[in-house]
Amino acid sequence: MATDLEIARAATLQPIDAIAARAGIPEEALIPFGRFKAKIDQRYARSRTEGAAGRLILVTGISPTPAGEGKTTTTIGLGDALNAIGRRTMICLREPSLGPCFGVKGGATGGGKAQVAPMEEINLHFTGDFHAITAANNLLAAMIDNHIYWGNALGLDTRRIAWRRAMDMNDRALRSTVASLGGVANGFPREDGFDITVASEVMAIFCLARDLDDLQARLGRIIVGSTRDGQPVTARDLKADGAMAALLRDAFAPNLVQTLEGSPALVHGGPFANIAHGCNSVAATRLGLSLAELVVTEAGFGADLGAEKFLDIKCPSAGLAPSACVVVATVRALKMHGGVAKADLGREDVAALRRGVVNLARHVENMQGFGLPVVVALNAFTTDTPAEIAAVREAMAALGTETVHCTHWADGAAGATALAEAVLRRIEAGEARFVPLYEPALPLAEKIRRIAQRIYRASDVQIPGPVAARLKRFEEQGFGHVPVCIAKTQYSFSADPTALGAPEGHVLPVREVRLSAGAGFVVAICGEIMTMPGLPRRPAAETIGLNVEGEIEGLF
Amino acid sequence: MATDLEIARAATLQPIDAIAARAGIPEEALIPFGRFKAKIDQRYARSRTEGAAGRLILVTGISPTPAGEGKTTTTIGLGDALNAIGRRTMICLREPSLGPCFGVKGGATGGGKAQVAPMEEINLHFTGDFHAITAANNLLAAMIDNHIYWGNALGLDTRRIAWRRAMDMNDRALRSTVASLGGVANGFPREDGFDITVASEVMAIFCLARDLDDLQARLGRIIVGSTRDGQPVTARDLKADGAMAALLRDAFAPNLVQTLEGSPALVHGGPFANIAHGCNSVAATRLGLSLAELVVTEAGFGADLGAEKFLDIKCPSAGLAPSACVVVATVRALKMHGGVAKADLGREDVAALRRGVVNLARHVENMQGFGLPVVVALNAFTTDTPAEIAAVREAMAALGTETVHCTHWADGAAGATALAEAVLRRIEAGEARFVPLYEPALPLAEKIRRIAQRIYRASDVQIPGPVAARLKRFEEQGFGHVPVCIAKTQYSFSADPTALGAPEGHVLPVREVRLSAGAGFVVAICGEIMTMPGLPRRPAAETIGLNVEGEIEGLF
């Protein structure tokens, strides 16, 4: 069977100006990066986004399992199918991070016939956006230590520096470090560490900012630490916001690429869905809505994490309201939720599937709770049996939700036409009544509780005294109105990654809260979360290389 | 007076395909990055470089002083002037590093009317080459620690890891760190640190590799550390070379931009001239020689460092032989070498100039010693007096060298026409008899001694026993034939940065030697050298920002 890379390489891509023309983007707004990538001029983008009329379709998924769900692949397949049936559609995706490319995962540009291209370039440096974000993050870090070195006029408490350095790499050695060692010339030693770039607040800001002014204002609001008497010190106080915005200026323009079937796709920004909000940039989504009749976009991890944040953080902040929601599942993954081991997924097991489908059902109910019409996309594997598919259909029908078995991986647009038609029926019926889960005025602790109870079906939250006091303090500092970004395991509705299916009655333990004042949310850390991954025993990097043609091999 | 940024912004740039056409590059070989930058396809570049017929002009300078010499500006002015008088000329420059942009220096794209453009983009991320180099460097670092974490099958001695991480930032806090803290999941704690990207071996490799195959082979030869019994461990042993080459593939294509007067310029690579060899990429220089009648290129720091390495490292490795050499000086800088304080440089002081001109004279003699005809470019300042200029002319005439007072900063090409004509006269007289300072067969210690005695005019070198033993060991390992890259202060011919003018009879202390097996040289560290700069008390970053038009302000 052909690998994703082989399929991608065999495709004939159109010049990016032809794709732009198809999307209605004038040539003078196009900033080419090679023949098959372009950025869209920000002045043009800004001129478009008032009064945008497109409808927004959110693609989300069940709680992820090692079996894989194919959310990105389905987003691309759906977009291709909508275009194929004559609906002018833009696909909006996150940019891949370099770290996972060299780790377990390989690329993150879809799969089979449902891919965005050029695959190798998007997966590696693309147009350099993440490098710009890394540089902006680390310039601020350097300016913090430099400020302390030269006399610390702002009185930063070196024990309370909240700003970590960033690198777009899976590198566990950098999680926890001591910096400024080696003597007087190197500064004041202090504990430090690196997050992967996609987990940085700069990434979140980049993805939530409406325009360059908003970007710089948000960068200025970043709280880097505090004085000994607890007063916050910001990036603005350090005069770092201007240079950070300068570093990000060109990156902030959305990137245009194409699918293997020639659909236009905006691939821009890519925050983690745990410590950050897990969706592509507001700038790209708004541009897409101004250009197309329909925009298909995805949110990271399962719907409890990515979609909840999409709906409670990104949409309210950007003034967006989705018209429909697609929840992606696979028979294999649902069987894992029903207790089947990965090695046994090839065997029909309707009983296990019925046990596992509760995970899908709850995600669907949650999305319905936001006022969204839902369609379930069952991403086909060759091992799926009619009885298994029927069992999913039946469970979903009980929720008033249609299930479409999709074969876009193997068949491209043709494999997702039924899904596209199902989604269109729900949109055109005008059923969406989007309403976020909570109002800005709800106290921060109550926002956490509401997410825990309504989305995770926890019986309660456990917020230790010092954490509660910190939330109060954020409210006193004027940040009570911001949304909450929950950082917890993506593998379960609970904070316990082994509790598959649809656990309920659990208690969500809030271990720590952090204010991302620039991004405009409070992060509530529940259980262990990872802001800097490590490489596996046999990293994908070991098999990546150039062939004799100078082509890149080993990305998959 | 207009700043460099204002002059740059006021210029009307030509589309990069027009510049490419002027340079003889076919449109299909052009990979555009926006409207005014492009990369040149590597297959095209490779097809060109056999039998290249262009003549190479090296621009170097006196020992730098805080007064500034304008080597880049002169390189650009000379290239513009050569083009203006009808000689098809390519300019080859180094890419600027982000670190200094945010520190003291501002941009590094020339000045006045002798600049390459687009200035802000070249100074900030440009086409992302340095980010790719940083990523390749840090992927190798992550793979080293990951290898140790998963069992250390190669038996790396964690006390002897020679590979440091890299960041394109001035950040003294990262010079010396301890990594892998925080417990079992984060690995084995060890001393670590970061170099600025331009000081990394990957940068040196990038700039010396002839093609992608050579690039990957050199990456594989990098020695990352050793086992407990002293056996070297390479990047190839870690299977990191393929992924590193994949990360560097697109960056390795040379970048084309233009001067404000429309001359084509290849701006590619940018290694430090202390720990590395300080010249732009071999790939770009060779491409330039295949396209143009003349190529003007520069080497970093003074001629004792940058030019010596250009002539003893880059030229032999790449099969290049320059046809002429321009040594850049200013009246102001020569007066500093004569003992005048920076504040007093505006006053005529012929006596001080005569004391200081010995610095210039020795650099000129050294270049003549390589068999190169030399022209002195005296980069004009408004405070220069006729008597001072005459004193320089007189001193140079004694060496058989013409001095040309140039005003390209103020006047563009017209200000360097006389320089261009002087250089052409020397080239057309066919005087060049280039010969490197030493043969590959000379033992490493003798190579160091020869550079010290012939170029620095030291009476001898001081090589402590353990350092000499290490050099012997490199020879036993098969690295005796490589050139030596001296890392010493750029401010003096000696290792003492305060010894201006033309010191002699000093002893060059060799503190440490390192094998850069991938780059293909041995670094001899003499005195203190800095591989990670710090930011000043008031970093330029504090005043860099976006104006209401979204333009970048504060780069100068």
Short mmCIF file of N, CA, C and O in Angstrom, two decimals, chain A residues 28 30-35 102 125 131-132 135 138-139 142-143 145-146 149-150 165 167 169-181 185-186 194 239 242-243 246-247 249 535-537 541-542 544-545 550-552, chain B residues 28 30-35 102 125 131-132 135 138-139 142-143 145-146 149-150 165 167 169-181 185-186 194 239 242-243 247 249 535-537 541-542 544-545 550-552:
data_model
loop_
_atom_site.label_atom_id
_atom_site.label_comp_id
_atom_site.label_asym_id
_atom_site.label_seq_id
_atom_site.Cartn_x
_atom_site.Cartn_y
_atom_site.Cartn_z
N GLU A 28 -2.70 40.14 -6.39
CA GLU A 28 -1.85 41.11 -5.69
C GLU A 28 -1.88 40.91 -4.18
O GLU A 28 -1.06 41.46 -3.46
N LEU A 30 -1.39 37.99 -2.89
CA LEU A 30 -0.67 36.73 -2.69
C LEU A 30 0.82 36.98 -2.48
O LEU A 30 1.46 37.65 -3.28
N ILE A 31 1.36 36.43 -1.43
CA ILE A 31 2.81 36.50 -1.18
C ILE A 31 3.35 35.09 -1.33
O ILE A 31 3.19 34.27 -0.43
N PRO A 32 3.95 34.77 -2.49
CA PRO A 32 4.34 33.38 -2.73
C PRO A 32 5.51 32.93 -1.87
O PRO A 32 6.42 33.70 -1.59
N PHE A 33 5.47 31.68 -1.44
CA PHE A 33 6.60 31.01 -0.79
C PHE A 33 6.83 29.74 -1.59
O PHE A 33 6.23 28.70 -1.32
N GLY A 34 7.67 29.84 -2.58
CA GLY A 34 7.81 28.73 -3.51
C GLY A 34 6.59 28.69 -4.42
O GLY A 34 5.80 29.65 -4.47
N ARG A 35 6.41 27.58 -5.11
CA ARG A 35 5.36 27.50 -6.11
C ARG A 35 4.01 27.07 -5.55
O ARG A 35 2.98 27.29 -6.17
N PHE A 102 9.44 14.36 14.27
CA PHE A 102 10.65 13.59 14.49
C PHE A 102 10.48 12.57 15.60
O PHE A 102 11.41 11.84 15.93
N HIS A 125 9.41 23.10 7.79
CA HIS A 125 9.42 24.50 8.24
C HIS A 125 8.22 25.30 7.76
O HIS A 125 7.96 26.38 8.27
N HIS A 131 8.83 29.12 13.74
CA HIS A 131 10.15 29.66 14.08
C HIS A 131 10.03 31.10 14.56
O HIS A 131 10.73 31.52 15.48
N ALA A 132 9.14 31.86 13.91
CA ALA A 132 8.94 33.26 14.34
C ALA A 132 8.35 33.31 15.74
O ALA A 132 8.74 34.14 16.57
N ALA A 135 11.04 32.47 18.19
CA ALA A 135 11.96 33.60 18.36
C ALA A 135 11.35 34.69 19.23
O ALA A 135 12.02 35.25 20.10
N ASN A 138 11.42 33.61 22.81
CA ASN A 138 12.75 33.57 23.41
C ASN A 138 13.40 34.94 23.49
O ASN A 138 14.27 35.15 24.32
N LEU A 139 12.96 35.85 22.63
CA LEU A 139 13.43 37.23 22.79
C LEU A 139 12.91 37.77 24.12
O LEU A 139 13.66 38.41 24.87
N ALA A 142 15.01 36.32 26.86
CA ALA A 142 16.34 36.94 26.93
C ALA A 142 16.24 38.33 27.55
O ALA A 142 17.11 38.74 28.32
N MET A 143 15.16 39.05 27.24
CA MET A 143 15.01 40.41 27.77
C MET A 143 14.71 40.38 29.27
O MET A 143 15.08 41.31 29.99
N ASP A 145 15.93 38.06 31.48
CA ASP A 145 17.20 37.82 32.17
C ASP A 145 18.16 38.99 31.99
O ASP A 145 18.95 39.30 32.88
N ASN A 146 18.07 39.64 30.83
CA ASN A 146 18.92 40.81 30.60
C ASN A 146 18.53 41.96 31.52
O ASN A 146 19.40 42.67 32.04
N TYR A 149 19.91 41.15 34.86
CA TYR A 149 21.38 41.28 34.82
C TYR A 149 21.81 42.73 34.99
O TYR A 149 22.76 43.04 35.70
N TRP A 150 21.12 43.63 34.33
CA TRP A 150 21.53 45.04 34.32
C TRP A 150 20.93 45.85 35.47
O TRP A 150 20.84 47.06 35.38
N ARG A 165 11.26 29.43 28.29
CA ARG A 165 11.76 29.49 26.92
C ARG A 165 11.01 28.44 26.08
O ARG A 165 10.29 27.60 26.62
N MET A 167 11.02 25.86 22.35
CA MET A 167 11.70 25.25 21.21
C MET A 167 10.70 24.34 20.51
O MET A 167 9.92 23.66 21.17
N MET A 169 10.55 21.37 19.28
CA MET A 169 11.32 20.12 19.29
C MET A 169 10.81 19.29 20.46
O MET A 169 10.40 19.85 21.47
N ASN A 170 10.81 17.97 20.29
CA ASN A 170 10.52 17.09 21.43
C ASN A 170 11.84 16.86 22.17
O ASN A 170 12.67 16.09 21.69
N ASP A 171 12.02 17.50 23.30
CA ASP A 171 13.32 17.44 23.95
C ASP A 171 13.15 17.47 25.47
O ASP A 171 13.16 18.52 26.10
N ARG A 172 13.02 16.27 26.03
CA ARG A 172 12.73 16.19 27.47
C ARG A 172 13.83 16.77 28.32
O ARG A 172 13.59 17.18 29.45
N ALA A 173 15.06 16.83 27.79
CA ALA A 173 16.18 17.35 28.57
C ALA A 173 16.00 18.82 28.91
O ALA A 173 16.65 19.33 29.83
N LEU A 174 15.12 19.50 28.16
CA LEU A 174 14.94 20.93 28.39
C LEU A 174 13.76 21.26 29.28
O LEU A 174 13.49 22.43 29.54
N ARG A 175 13.06 20.23 29.75
CA ARG A 175 11.87 20.51 30.58
C ARG A 175 12.21 21.28 31.83
O ARG A 175 11.49 22.17 32.25
N SER A 176 13.30 20.90 32.44
CA SER A 176 13.65 21.52 33.72
C SER A 176 15.15 21.74 33.72
O SER A 176 15.92 20.79 33.62
N THR A 177 15.55 23.00 33.80
CA THR A 177 16.97 23.34 33.71
C THR A 177 17.30 24.37 34.78
O THR A 177 16.41 24.93 35.43
N VAL A 178 18.59 24.61 34.96
CA VAL A 178 19.04 25.79 35.69
C VAL A 178 19.86 26.61 34.71
O VAL A 178 20.74 26.08 34.03
N ALA A 179 19.53 27.89 34.60
CA ALA A 179 20.19 28.76 33.62
C ALA A 179 21.06 29.79 34.34
O ALA A 179 21.07 29.88 35.56
N SER A 180 21.79 30.55 33.54
CA SER A 180 22.65 31.63 34.03
C SER A 180 23.73 31.14 34.98
O SER A 180 24.14 31.87 35.89
N LEU A 181 24.21 29.92 34.75
CA LEU A 181 25.34 29.43 35.54
C LEU A 181 26.64 29.97 34.95
O LEU A 181 26.65 30.61 33.91
N ALA A 185 29.41 37.02 34.73
CA ALA A 185 29.11 37.52 33.37
C ALA A 185 27.87 36.88 32.77
O ALA A 185 27.35 37.37 31.77
N ASN A 186 27.42 35.78 33.35
CA ASN A 186 26.29 35.06 32.78
C ASN A 186 24.97 35.28 33.52
O ASN A 186 23.98 34.65 33.17
N PHE A 194 12.04 24.77 29.21
CA PHE A 194 11.52 25.03 27.86
C PHE A 194 10.20 24.29 27.67
O PHE A 194 10.06 23.13 28.07
N LYS A 239 9.34 46.46 27.70
CA LYS A 239 9.44 47.03 26.34
C LYS A 239 9.77 45.96 25.31
O LYS A 239 10.52 46.21 24.36
N GLY A 242 6.96 45.39 21.27
CA GLY A 242 7.16 45.90 19.90
C GLY A 242 8.04 44.97 19.08
O GLY A 242 7.70 44.60 17.95
N ALA A 243 9.17 44.59 19.65
CA ALA A 243 10.09 43.71 18.91
C ALA A 243 9.46 42.34 18.70
O ALA A 243 9.68 41.70 17.66
N ALA A 246 7.18 42.73 15.84
CA ALA A 246 7.96 42.83 14.60
C ALA A 246 8.39 41.45 14.13
O ALA A 246 8.33 41.13 12.94
N LEU A 247 8.80 40.60 15.09
CA LEU A 247 9.20 39.24 14.73
C LEU A 247 8.04 38.43 14.17
O LEU A 247 8.22 37.51 13.37
N ARG A 249 5.27 39.74 12.63
CA ARG A 249 4.46 40.43 11.63
C ARG A 249 4.21 39.60 10.38
O ARG A 249 3.07 39.38 9.99
N LEU A 535 11.20 12.29 22.93
CA LEU A 535 11.26 11.40 21.77
C LEU A 535 11.12 9.96 22.22
O LEU A 535 11.52 9.62 23.34
N PRO A 536 10.59 9.12 21.38
CA PRO A 536 10.48 7.70 21.73
C PRO A 536 11.83 6.98 21.57
O PRO A 536 12.79 7.56 21.07
N ARG A 537 11.85 5.72 21.96
CA ARG A 537 13.08 4.93 21.87
C ARG A 537 13.64 4.92 20.45
O ARG A 537 14.86 5.01 20.25
N ALA A 541 12.90 10.41 13.49
CA ALA A 541 14.07 11.12 12.92
C ALA A 541 15.11 10.15 12.41
O ALA A 541 15.82 10.45 11.44
N GLU A 542 15.23 8.97 13.04
CA GLU A 542 16.27 8.03 12.62
C GLU A 542 16.07 7.53 11.20
O GLU A 542 17.02 7.08 10.56
N ILE A 544 14.30 9.39 8.79
CA ILE A 544 14.04 10.50 7.86
C ILE A 544 15.35 10.87 7.18
O ILE A 544 16.41 10.88 7.82
N GLY A 545 15.29 11.15 5.91
CA GLY A 545 16.51 11.55 5.20
C GLY A 545 16.20 11.95 3.78
O GLY A 545 15.04 12.01 3.38
N GLY A 550 17.27 14.08 -3.78
CA GLY A 550 17.15 15.20 -2.86
C GLY A 550 15.74 15.31 -2.27
O GLY A 550 15.41 16.31 -1.65
N GLU A 551 14.93 14.29 -2.48
CA GLU A 551 13.59 14.29 -1.89
C GLU A 551 13.66 13.77 -0.45
O GLU A 551 14.52 12.96 -0.12
N ILE A 552 12.73 14.22 0.36
CA ILE A 552 12.72 13.82 1.76
C ILE A 552 11.97 12.50 1.92
O ILE A 552 10.83 12.36 1.47
N GLU B 28 12.37 29.45 -14.27
CA GLU B 28 11.99 28.17 -13.67
C GLU B 28 12.94 27.74 -12.54
O GLU B 28 12.62 26.83 -11.78
N LEU B 30 13.73 29.78 -10.17
CA LEU B 30 13.46 30.74 -9.10
C LEU B 30 12.37 30.23 -8.16
O LEU B 30 11.30 29.85 -8.61
N ILE B 31 12.66 30.20 -6.89
CA ILE B 31 11.65 29.84 -5.89
C ILE B 31 11.34 31.10 -5.09
O ILE B 31 12.11 31.50 -4.23
N PRO B 32 10.22 31.76 -5.40
CA PRO B 32 9.98 33.07 -4.79
C PRO B 32 9.63 32.96 -3.31
O PRO B 32 8.97 32.03 -2.87
N PHE B 33 10.11 33.91 -2.52
CA PHE B 33 9.70 34.10 -1.13
C PHE B 33 9.21 35.53 -1.04
O PHE B 33 9.99 36.44 -0.78
N GLY B 34 7.94 35.73 -1.25
CA GLY B 34 7.44 37.09 -1.37
C GLY B 34 7.88 37.67 -2.71
O GLY B 34 8.31 36.95 -3.62
N ARG B 35 7.76 38.99 -2.84
CA ARG B 35 8.01 39.61 -4.14
C ARG B 35 9.47 39.96 -4.38
O ARG B 35 9.89 40.13 -5.51
N PHE B 102 18.79 42.62 17.75
CA PHE B 102 18.07 43.05 18.94
C PHE B 102 19.00 43.54 20.02
O PHE B 102 18.56 43.91 21.10
N HIS B 125 13.69 37.36 9.70
CA HIS B 125 13.75 35.91 9.45
C HIS B 125 14.30 35.55 8.08
O HIS B 125 14.65 34.41 7.84
N HIS B 131 16.85 29.58 11.04
CA HIS B 131 15.92 28.77 11.84
C HIS B 131 16.10 27.29 11.51
O HIS B 131 16.03 26.44 12.40
N ALA B 132 16.30 27.00 10.24
CA ALA B 132 16.50 25.59 9.85
C ALA B 132 17.80 25.06 10.45
O ALA B 132 17.87 23.92 10.92
N ALA B 135 17.26 24.43 14.08
CA ALA B 135 16.46 23.22 14.29
C ALA B 135 17.31 21.97 14.08
O ALA B 135 17.22 21.00 14.85
N ASN B 138 19.55 21.49 17.05
CA ASN B 138 18.85 21.10 18.28
C ASN B 138 18.18 19.73 18.16
O ASN B 138 17.95 19.08 19.17
N LEU B 139 17.88 19.31 16.94
CA LEU B 139 17.41 17.93 16.77
C LEU B 139 18.53 16.97 17.17
O LEU B 139 18.29 15.99 17.89
N ALA B 142 18.73 16.88 20.90
CA ALA B 142 17.63 16.10 21.49
C ALA B 142 17.87 14.61 21.29
O ALA B 142 17.57 13.80 22.18
N MET B 143 18.43 14.24 20.14
CA MET B 143 18.68 12.82 19.87
C MET B 143 19.82 12.27 20.74
O MET B 143 19.83 11.10 21.10
N ASP B 145 20.49 13.30 23.94
CA ASP B 145 19.93 13.05 25.27
C ASP B 145 18.90 11.94 25.25
O ASP B 145 18.77 11.19 26.21
N ASN B 146 18.19 11.84 24.12
CA ASN B 146 17.21 10.76 24.00
C ASN B 146 17.90 9.39 23.95
O ASN B 146 17.42 8.41 24.53
N TYR B 149 18.90 8.59 27.41
CA TYR B 149 17.70 8.28 28.19
C TYR B 149 17.24 6.84 27.98
O TYR B 149 16.88 6.13 28.91
N TRP B 150 17.30 6.37 26.73
CA TRP B 150 16.77 5.04 26.41
C TRP B 150 17.81 3.93 26.52
O TRP B 150 17.67 2.88 25.92
N ARG B 165 23.53 23.07 22.48
CA ARG B 165 22.32 23.51 21.79
C ARG B 165 22.55 24.89 21.19
O ARG B 165 23.57 25.52 21.47
N MET B 167 20.70 28.74 19.64
CA MET B 167 19.57 29.64 19.49
C MET B 167 20.07 30.89 18.78
O MET B 167 21.18 31.34 19.04
N MET B 169 19.88 34.07 19.07
CA MET B 169 19.45 35.09 20.03
C MET B 169 20.67 35.45 20.87
O MET B 169 21.50 34.59 21.11
N ASN B 170 20.76 36.69 21.28
CA ASN B 170 21.79 37.06 22.26
C ASN B 170 21.22 36.79 23.65
O ASN B 170 20.37 37.55 24.13
N ASP B 171 21.66 35.73 24.28
CA ASP B 171 21.02 35.35 25.54
C ASP B 171 22.06 34.73 26.48
O ASP B 171 22.26 33.52 26.50
N ARG B 172 22.68 35.60 27.28
CA ARG B 172 23.77 35.13 28.14
C ARG B 172 23.30 34.10 29.17
O ARG B 172 24.10 33.31 29.64
N ALA B 173 22.01 34.10 29.49
CA ALA B 173 21.51 33.15 30.49
C ALA B 173 21.66 31.71 30.02
O ALA B 173 21.62 30.77 30.83
N LEU B 174 21.81 31.52 28.70
CA LEU B 174 21.88 30.16 28.16
C LEU B 174 23.31 29.67 27.94
O LEU B 174 23.52 28.55 27.50
N ARG B 175 24.29 30.51 28.27
CA ARG B 175 25.69 30.09 28.03
C ARG B 175 26.05 28.83 28.79
O ARG B 175 26.73 27.97 28.27
N SER B 176 25.60 28.78 30.02
CA SER B 176 25.98 27.66 30.86
C SER B 176 24.76 27.24 31.67
O SER B 176 24.22 28.03 32.43
N THR B 177 24.32 26.02 31.44
CA THR B 177 23.10 25.55 32.09
C THR B 177 23.32 24.12 32.61
O THR B 177 24.32 23.49 32.31
N VAL B 178 22.37 23.67 33.40
CA VAL B 178 22.29 22.25 33.70
C VAL B 178 20.94 21.78 33.16
O VAL B 178 19.91 22.40 33.43
N ALA B 179 20.94 20.72 32.39
CA ALA B 179 19.73 20.23 31.75
C ALA B 179 19.31 18.89 32.34
O ALA B 179 20.02 18.32 33.17
N SER B 180 18.15 18.42 31.91
CA SER B 180 17.61 17.11 32.32
C SER B 180 17.39 17.02 33.82
O SER B 180 17.48 15.94 34.41
N LEU B 181 17.06 18.14 34.45
CA LEU B 181 16.69 18.11 35.86
C LEU B 181 15.23 17.68 36.00
O LEU B 181 14.53 17.52 35.02
N ALA B 185 11.91 11.02 34.64
CA ALA B 185 11.27 11.16 33.33
C ALA B 185 11.98 12.16 32.44
O ALA B 185 11.73 12.20 31.23
N ASN B 186 12.84 12.97 33.02
CA ASN B 186 13.50 14.02 32.23
C ASN B 186 14.94 13.70 31.87
O ASN B 186 15.63 14.52 31.29
N PHE B 194 24.12 26.78 25.44
CA PHE B 194 23.70 27.16 24.09
C PHE B 194 24.73 28.09 23.48
O PHE B 194 25.25 28.99 24.14
N LYS B 239 22.26 8.19 14.00
CA LYS B 239 21.29 8.22 12.89
C LYS B 239 20.55 9.55 12.79
O LYS B 239 19.36 9.60 12.49
N GLY B 242 20.45 12.09 8.56
CA GLY B 242 19.41 12.16 7.53
C GLY B 242 18.36 13.20 7.85
O GLY B 242 18.01 14.05 7.02
N ALA B 243 17.86 13.17 9.07
CA ALA B 243 16.83 14.13 9.46
C ALA B 243 17.39 15.55 9.50
O ALA B 243 16.69 16.51 9.16
N LEU B 247 16.02 18.67 7.30
CA LEU B 247 15.68 19.99 7.84
C LEU B 247 16.39 21.12 7.09
O LEU B 247 15.89 22.24 7.03
N ARG B 249 17.45 20.94 3.84
CA ARG B 249 17.40 20.84 2.39
C ARG B 249 16.98 22.14 1.71
O ARG B 249 17.68 22.65 0.84
N LEU B 535 22.81 40.70 25.66
CA LEU B 535 22.20 41.96 25.25
C LEU B 535 22.80 43.10 26.07
O LEU B 535 23.19 42.90 27.22
N PRO B 536 22.85 44.29 25.50
CA PRO B 536 23.34 45.45 26.27
C PRO B 536 22.28 45.97 27.24
O PRO B 536 21.13 45.49 27.24
N ARG B 537 22.67 46.95 28.03
CA ARG B 537 21.75 47.52 29.03
C ARG B 537 20.47 48.03 28.38
O ARG B 537 19.38 47.85 28.91
N ALA B 541 16.12 46.01 20.88
CA ALA B 541 14.77 45.43 20.90
C ALA B 541 13.76 46.36 21.56
O ALA B 541 12.59 46.37 21.19
N GLU B 542 14.22 47.16 22.53
CA GLU B 542 13.27 48.03 23.24
C GLU B 542 12.65 49.08 22.34
O GLU B 542 11.59 49.61 22.65
N ILE B 544 12.38 48.62 18.85
CA ILE B 544 11.88 48.03 17.61
C ILE B 544 10.38 47.77 17.76
O ILE B 544 9.92 47.35 18.82
N GLY B 545 9.63 48.06 16.72
CA GLY B 545 8.18 47.82 16.81
C GLY B 545 7.52 48.09 15.48
O GLY B 545 8.18 48.37 14.48
N GLY B 550 1.88 49.09 10.00
CA GLY B 550 2.37 47.73 10.10
C GLY B 550 3.81 47.58 9.64
O GLY B 550 4.30 46.47 9.47
N GLU B 551 4.49 48.70 9.42
CA GLU B 551 5.90 48.65 9.04
C GLU B 551 6.76 48.51 10.30
O GLU B 551 6.38 48.99 11.38
N ILE B 552 7.92 47.90 10.12
CA ILE B 552 8.82 47.70 11.26
C ILE B 552 9.70 48.93 11.44
O ILE B 552 10.34 49.40 10.50
#
